[in-house]
PDB file of N, CA and C in Angstrom:
ATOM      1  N   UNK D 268    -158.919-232.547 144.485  1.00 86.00           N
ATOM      2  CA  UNK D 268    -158.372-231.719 143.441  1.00 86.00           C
ATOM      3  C   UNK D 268    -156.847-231.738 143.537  1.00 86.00           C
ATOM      4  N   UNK D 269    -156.340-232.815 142.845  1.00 92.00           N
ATOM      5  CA  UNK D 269    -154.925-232.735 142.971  1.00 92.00           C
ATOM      6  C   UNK D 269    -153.946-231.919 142.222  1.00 92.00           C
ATOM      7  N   UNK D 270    -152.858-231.590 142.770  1.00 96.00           N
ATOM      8  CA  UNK D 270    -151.754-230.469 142.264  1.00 96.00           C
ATOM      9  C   UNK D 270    -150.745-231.144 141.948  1.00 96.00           C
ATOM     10  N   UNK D 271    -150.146-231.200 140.947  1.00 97.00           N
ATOM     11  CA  UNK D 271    -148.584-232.169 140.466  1.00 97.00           C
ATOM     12  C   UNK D 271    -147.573-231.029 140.243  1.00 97.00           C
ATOM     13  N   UNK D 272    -146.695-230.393 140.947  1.00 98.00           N
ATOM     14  CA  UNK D 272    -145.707-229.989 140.671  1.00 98.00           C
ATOM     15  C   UNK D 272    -144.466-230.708 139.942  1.00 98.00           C
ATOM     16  N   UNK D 273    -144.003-229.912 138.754  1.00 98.00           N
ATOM     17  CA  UNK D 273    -142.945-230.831 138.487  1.00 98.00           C
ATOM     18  C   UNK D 273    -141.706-229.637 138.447  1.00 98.00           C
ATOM     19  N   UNK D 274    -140.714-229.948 138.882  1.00 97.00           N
ATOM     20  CA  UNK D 274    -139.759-228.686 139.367  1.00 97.00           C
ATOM     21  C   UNK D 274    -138.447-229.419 138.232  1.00 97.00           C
ATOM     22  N   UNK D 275    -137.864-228.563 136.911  1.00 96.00           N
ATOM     23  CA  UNK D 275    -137.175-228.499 136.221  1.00 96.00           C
ATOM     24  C   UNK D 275    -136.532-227.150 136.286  1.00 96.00           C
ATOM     25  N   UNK D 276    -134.634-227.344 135.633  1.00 95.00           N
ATOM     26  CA  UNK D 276    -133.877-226.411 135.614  1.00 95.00           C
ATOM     27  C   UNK D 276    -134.510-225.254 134.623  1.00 95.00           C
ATOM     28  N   UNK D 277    -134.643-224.008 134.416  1.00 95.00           N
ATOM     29  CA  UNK D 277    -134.999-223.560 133.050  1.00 95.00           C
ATOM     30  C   UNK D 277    -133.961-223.540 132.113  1.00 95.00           C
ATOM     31  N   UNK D 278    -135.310-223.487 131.112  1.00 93.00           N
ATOM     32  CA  UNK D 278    -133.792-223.889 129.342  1.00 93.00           C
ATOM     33  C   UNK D 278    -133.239-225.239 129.467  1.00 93.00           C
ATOM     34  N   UNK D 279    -134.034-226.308 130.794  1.00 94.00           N
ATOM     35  CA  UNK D 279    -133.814-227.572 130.455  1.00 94.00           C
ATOM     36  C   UNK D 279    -134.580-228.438 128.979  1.00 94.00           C
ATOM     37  N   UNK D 280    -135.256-228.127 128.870  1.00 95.00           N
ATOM     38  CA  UNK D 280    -136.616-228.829 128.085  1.00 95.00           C
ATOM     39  C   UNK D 280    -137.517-227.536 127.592  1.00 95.00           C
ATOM     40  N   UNK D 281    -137.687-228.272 126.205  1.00 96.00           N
ATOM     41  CA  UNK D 281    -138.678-227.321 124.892  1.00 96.00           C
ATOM     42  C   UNK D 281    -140.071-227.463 125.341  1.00 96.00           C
ATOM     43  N   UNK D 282    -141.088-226.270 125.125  1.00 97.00           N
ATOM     44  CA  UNK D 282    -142.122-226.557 125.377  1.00 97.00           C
ATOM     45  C   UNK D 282    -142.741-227.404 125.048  1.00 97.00           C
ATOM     46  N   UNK D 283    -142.426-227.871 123.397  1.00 97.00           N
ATOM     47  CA  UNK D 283    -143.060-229.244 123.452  1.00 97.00           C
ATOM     48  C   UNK D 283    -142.814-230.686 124.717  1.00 97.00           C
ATOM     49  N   UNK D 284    -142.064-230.902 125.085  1.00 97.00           N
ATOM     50  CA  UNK D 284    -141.457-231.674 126.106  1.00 97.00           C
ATOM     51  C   UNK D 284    -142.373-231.061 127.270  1.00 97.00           C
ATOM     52  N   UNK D 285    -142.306-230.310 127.863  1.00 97.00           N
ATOM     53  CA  UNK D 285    -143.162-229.422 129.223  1.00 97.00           C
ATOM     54  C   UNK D 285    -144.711-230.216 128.583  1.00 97.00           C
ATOM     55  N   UNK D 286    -145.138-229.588 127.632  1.00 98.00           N
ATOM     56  CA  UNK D 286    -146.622-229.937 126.869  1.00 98.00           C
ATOM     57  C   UNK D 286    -146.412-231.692 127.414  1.00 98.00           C
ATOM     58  N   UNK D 287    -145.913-232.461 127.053  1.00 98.00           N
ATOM     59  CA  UNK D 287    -145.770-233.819 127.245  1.00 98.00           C
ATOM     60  C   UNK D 287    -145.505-234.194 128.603  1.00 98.00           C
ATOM     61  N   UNK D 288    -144.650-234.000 129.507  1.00 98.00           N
ATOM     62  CA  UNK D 288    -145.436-234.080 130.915  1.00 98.00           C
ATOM     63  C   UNK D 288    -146.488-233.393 131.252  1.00 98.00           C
ATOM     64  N   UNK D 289    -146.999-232.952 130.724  1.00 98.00           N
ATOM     65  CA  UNK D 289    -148.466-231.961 131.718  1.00 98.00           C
ATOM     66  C   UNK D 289    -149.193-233.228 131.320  1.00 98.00           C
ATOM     67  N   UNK D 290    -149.177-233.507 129.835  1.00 97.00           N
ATOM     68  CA  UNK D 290    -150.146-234.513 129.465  1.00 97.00           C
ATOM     69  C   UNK D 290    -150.073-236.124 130.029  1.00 97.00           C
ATOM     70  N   UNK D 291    -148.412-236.779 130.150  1.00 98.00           N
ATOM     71  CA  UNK D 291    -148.592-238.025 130.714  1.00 98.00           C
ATOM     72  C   UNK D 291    -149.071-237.671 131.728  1.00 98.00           C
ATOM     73  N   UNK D 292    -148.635-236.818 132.863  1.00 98.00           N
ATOM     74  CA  UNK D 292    -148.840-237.154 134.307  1.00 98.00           C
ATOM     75  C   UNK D 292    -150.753-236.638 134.595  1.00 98.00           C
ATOM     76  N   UNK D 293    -150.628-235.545 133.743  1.00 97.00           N
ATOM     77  CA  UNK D 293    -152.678-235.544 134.033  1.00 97.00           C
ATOM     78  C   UNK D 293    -153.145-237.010 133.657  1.00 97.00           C
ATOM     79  N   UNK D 294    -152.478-237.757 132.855  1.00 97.00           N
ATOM     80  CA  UNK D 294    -152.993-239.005 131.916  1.00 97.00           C
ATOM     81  C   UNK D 294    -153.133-240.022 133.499  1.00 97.00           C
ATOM     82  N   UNK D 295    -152.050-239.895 133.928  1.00 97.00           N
ATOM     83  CA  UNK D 295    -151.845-241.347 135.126  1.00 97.00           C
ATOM     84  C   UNK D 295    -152.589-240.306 136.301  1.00 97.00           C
ATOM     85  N   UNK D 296    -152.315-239.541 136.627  1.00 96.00           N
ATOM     86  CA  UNK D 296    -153.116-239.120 138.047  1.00 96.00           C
ATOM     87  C   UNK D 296    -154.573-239.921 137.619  1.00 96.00           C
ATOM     88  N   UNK D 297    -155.111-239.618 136.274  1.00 96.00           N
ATOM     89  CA  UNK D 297    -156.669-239.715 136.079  1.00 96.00           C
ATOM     90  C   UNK D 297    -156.440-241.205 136.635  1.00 96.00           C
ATOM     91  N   UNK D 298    -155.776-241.979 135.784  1.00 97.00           N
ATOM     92  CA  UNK D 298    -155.780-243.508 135.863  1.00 97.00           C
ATOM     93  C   UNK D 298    -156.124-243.695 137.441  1.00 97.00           C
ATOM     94  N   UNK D 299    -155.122-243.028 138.386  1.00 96.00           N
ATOM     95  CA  UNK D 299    -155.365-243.451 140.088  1.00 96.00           C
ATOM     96  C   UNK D 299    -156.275-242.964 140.353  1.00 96.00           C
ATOM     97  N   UNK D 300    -157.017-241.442 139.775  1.00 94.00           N
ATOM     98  CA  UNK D 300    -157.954-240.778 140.810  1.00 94.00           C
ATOM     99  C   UNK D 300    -159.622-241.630 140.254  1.00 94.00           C
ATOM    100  N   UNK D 301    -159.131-241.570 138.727  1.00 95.00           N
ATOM    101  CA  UNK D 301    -160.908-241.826 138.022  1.00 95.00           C
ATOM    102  C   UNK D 301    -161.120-240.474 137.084  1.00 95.00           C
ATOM    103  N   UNK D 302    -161.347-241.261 136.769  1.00 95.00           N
ATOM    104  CA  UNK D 302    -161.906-239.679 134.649  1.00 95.00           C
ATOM    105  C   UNK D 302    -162.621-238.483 135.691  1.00 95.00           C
ATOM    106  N   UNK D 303    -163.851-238.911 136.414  1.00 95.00           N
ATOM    107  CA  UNK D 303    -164.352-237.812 136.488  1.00 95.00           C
ATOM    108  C   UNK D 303    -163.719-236.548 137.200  1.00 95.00           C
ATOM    109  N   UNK D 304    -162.189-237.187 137.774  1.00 94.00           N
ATOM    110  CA  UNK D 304    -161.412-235.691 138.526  1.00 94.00           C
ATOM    111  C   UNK D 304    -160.932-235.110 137.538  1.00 94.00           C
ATOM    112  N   UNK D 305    -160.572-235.848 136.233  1.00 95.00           N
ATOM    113  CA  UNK D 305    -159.639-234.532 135.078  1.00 95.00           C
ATOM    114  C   UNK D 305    -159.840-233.230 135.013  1.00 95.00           C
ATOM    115  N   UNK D 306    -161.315-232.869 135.113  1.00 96.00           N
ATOM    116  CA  UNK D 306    -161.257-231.454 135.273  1.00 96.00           C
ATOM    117  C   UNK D 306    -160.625-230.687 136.289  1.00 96.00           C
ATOM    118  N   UNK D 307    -160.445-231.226 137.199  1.00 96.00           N
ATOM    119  CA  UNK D 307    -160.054-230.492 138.034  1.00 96.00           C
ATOM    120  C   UNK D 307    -158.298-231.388 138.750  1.00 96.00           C
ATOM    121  N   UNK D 308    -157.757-231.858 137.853  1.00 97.00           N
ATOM    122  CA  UNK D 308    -156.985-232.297 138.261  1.00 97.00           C
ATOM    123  C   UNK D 308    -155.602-230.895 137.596  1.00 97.00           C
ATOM    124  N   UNK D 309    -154.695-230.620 138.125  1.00 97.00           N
ATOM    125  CA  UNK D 309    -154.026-229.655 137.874  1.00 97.00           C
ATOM    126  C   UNK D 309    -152.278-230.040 138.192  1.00 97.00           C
ATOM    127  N   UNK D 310    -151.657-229.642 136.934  1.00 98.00           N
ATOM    128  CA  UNK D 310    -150.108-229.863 136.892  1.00 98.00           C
ATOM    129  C   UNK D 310    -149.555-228.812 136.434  1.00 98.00           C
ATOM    130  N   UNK D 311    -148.145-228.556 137.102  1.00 98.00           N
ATOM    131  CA  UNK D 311    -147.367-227.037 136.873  1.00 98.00           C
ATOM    132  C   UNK D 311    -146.333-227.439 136.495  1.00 98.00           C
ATOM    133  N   UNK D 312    -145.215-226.829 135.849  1.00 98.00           N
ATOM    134  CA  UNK D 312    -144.199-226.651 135.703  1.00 98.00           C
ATOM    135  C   UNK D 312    -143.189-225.865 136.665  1.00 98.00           C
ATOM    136  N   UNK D 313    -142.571-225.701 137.462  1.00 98.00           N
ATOM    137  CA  UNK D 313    -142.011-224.609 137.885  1.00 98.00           C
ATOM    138  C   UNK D 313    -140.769-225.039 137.201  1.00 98.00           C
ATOM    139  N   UNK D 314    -139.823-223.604 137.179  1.00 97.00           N
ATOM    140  CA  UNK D 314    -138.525-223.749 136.255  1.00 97.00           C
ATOM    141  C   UNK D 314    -137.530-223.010 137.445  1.00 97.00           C
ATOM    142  N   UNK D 315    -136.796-223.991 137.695  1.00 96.00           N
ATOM    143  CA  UNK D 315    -135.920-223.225 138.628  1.00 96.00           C
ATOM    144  C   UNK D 315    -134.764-222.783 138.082  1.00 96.00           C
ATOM    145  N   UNK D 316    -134.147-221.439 138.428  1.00 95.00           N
ATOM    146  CA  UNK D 316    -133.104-220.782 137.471  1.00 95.00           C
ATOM    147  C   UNK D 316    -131.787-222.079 137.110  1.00 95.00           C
ATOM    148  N   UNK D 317    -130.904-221.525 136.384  1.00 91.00           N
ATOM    149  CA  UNK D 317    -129.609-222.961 135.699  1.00 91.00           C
ATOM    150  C   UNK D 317    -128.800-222.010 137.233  1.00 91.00           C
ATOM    151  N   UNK D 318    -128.249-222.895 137.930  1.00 91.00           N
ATOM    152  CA  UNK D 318    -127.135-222.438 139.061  1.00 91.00           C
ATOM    153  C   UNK D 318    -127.939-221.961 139.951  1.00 91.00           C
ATOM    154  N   UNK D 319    -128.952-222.549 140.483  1.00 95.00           N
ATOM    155  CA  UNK D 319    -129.940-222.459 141.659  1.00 95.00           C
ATOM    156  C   UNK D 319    -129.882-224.038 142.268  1.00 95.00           C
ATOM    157  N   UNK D 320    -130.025-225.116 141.080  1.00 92.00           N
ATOM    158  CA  UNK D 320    -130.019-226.316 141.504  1.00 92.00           C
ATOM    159  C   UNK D 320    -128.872-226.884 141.532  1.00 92.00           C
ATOM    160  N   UNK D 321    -128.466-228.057 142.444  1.00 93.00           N
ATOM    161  CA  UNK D 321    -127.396-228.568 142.045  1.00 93.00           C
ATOM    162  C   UNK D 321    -127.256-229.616 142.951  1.00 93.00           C
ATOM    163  N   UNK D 322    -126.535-230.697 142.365  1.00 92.00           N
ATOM    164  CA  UNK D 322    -126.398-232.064 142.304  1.00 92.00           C
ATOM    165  C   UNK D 322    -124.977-232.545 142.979  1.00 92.00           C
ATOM    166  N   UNK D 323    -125.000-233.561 144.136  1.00 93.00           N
ATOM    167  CA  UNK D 323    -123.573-233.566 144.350  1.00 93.00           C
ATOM    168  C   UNK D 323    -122.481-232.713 144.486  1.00 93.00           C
ATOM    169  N   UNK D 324    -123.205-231.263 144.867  1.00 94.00           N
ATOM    170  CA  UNK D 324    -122.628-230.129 144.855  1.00 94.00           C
ATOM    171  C   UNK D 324    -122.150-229.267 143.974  1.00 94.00           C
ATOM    172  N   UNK D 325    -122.660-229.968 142.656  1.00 92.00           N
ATOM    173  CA  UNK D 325    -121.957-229.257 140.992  1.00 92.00           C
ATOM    174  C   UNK D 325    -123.143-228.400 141.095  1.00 92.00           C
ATOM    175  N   UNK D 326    -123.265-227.214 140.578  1.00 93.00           N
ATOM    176  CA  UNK D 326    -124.465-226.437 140.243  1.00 93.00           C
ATOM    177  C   UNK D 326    -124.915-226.574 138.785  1.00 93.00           C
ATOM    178  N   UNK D 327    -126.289-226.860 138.381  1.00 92.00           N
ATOM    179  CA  UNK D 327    -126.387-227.318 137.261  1.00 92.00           C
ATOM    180  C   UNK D 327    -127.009-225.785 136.332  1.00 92.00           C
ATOM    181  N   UNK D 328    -127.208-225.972 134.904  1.00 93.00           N
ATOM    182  CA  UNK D 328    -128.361-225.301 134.003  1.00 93.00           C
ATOM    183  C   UNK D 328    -128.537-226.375 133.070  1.00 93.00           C
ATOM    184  N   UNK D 329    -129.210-225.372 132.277  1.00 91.00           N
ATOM    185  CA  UNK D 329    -130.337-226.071 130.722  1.00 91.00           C
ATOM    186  C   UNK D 329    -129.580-227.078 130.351  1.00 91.00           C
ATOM    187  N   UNK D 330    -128.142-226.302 129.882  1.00 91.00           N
ATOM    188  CA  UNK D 330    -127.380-226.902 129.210  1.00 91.00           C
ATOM    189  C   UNK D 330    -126.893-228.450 129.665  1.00 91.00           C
ATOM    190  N   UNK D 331    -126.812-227.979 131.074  1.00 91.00           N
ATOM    191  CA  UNK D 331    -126.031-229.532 131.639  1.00 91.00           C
ATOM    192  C   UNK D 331    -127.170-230.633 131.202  1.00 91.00           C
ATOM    193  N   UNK D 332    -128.744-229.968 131.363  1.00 89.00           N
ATOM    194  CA  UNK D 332    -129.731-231.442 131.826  1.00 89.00           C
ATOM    195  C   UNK D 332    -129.874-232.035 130.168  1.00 89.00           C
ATOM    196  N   UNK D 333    -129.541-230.810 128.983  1.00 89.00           N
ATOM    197  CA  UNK D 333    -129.632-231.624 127.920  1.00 89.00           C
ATOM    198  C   UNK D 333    -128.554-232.301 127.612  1.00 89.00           C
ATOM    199  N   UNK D 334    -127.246-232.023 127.761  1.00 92.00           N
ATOM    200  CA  UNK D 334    -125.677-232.846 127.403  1.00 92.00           C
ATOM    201  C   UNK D 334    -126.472-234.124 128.415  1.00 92.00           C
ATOM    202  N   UNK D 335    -126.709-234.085 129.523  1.00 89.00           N
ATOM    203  CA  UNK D 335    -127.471-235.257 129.936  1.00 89.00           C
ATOM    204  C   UNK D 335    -128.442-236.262 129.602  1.00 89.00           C
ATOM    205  N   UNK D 336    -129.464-235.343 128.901  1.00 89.00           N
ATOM    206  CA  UNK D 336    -130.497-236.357 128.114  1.00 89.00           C
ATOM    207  C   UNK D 336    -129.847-236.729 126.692  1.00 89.00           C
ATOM    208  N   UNK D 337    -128.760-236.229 126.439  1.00 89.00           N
ATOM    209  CA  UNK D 337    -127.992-236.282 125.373  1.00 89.00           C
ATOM    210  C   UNK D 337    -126.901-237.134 125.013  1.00 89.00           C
ATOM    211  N   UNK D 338    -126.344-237.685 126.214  1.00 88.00           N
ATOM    212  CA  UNK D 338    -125.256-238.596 126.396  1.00 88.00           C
ATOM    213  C   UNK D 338    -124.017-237.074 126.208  1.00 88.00           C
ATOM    214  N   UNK D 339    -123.760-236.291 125.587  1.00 80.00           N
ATOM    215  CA  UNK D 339    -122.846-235.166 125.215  1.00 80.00           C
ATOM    216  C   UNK D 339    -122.154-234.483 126.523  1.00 80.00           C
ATOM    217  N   UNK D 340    -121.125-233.714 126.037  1.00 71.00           N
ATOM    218  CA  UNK D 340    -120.562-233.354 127.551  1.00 71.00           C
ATOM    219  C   UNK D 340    -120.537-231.960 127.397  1.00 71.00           C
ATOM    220  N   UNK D 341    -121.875-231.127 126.917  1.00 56.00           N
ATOM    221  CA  UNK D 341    -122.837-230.127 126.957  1.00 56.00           C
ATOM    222  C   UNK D 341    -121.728-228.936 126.397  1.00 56.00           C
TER     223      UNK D 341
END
């Protein structure tokens, strides 16, 4: 019964986006484990606060990871 944590800034990504990793990564775990674990195969989101995480010592939020997926300088 596998667990996929995926650990994002919050106010990085729209729920639709969250909805879309839950779904690729349940999609490929199945691929490695086999169909019949999907039921019980399980993926989370955790949202770690904006200025909790940080990169190269910059402290990041929402804003930074979208100017990022954005090319923009947020």
């Amino acid at each position: 019964m596998p667990l996929v944590t995926i650990d994002v800034i919050k106010d990085a990504f729209t729920p639709e986006q969250k909805q879309q990793m839950i779904e690729k990564v349940t999609a490929v775990m199945v691929e490695v484990e086999g169909e019949n674990l999907r039921p019980v195969t399980s993926v989370r989101i955790a949202e770690i606060e904006g200025g909790d995480w940080a990169i190269g010592g910059q402290r990041l939020g929402g804003a930074d990871v979208r100017a990022m997926a954005t090319g923009t300088d947020g």
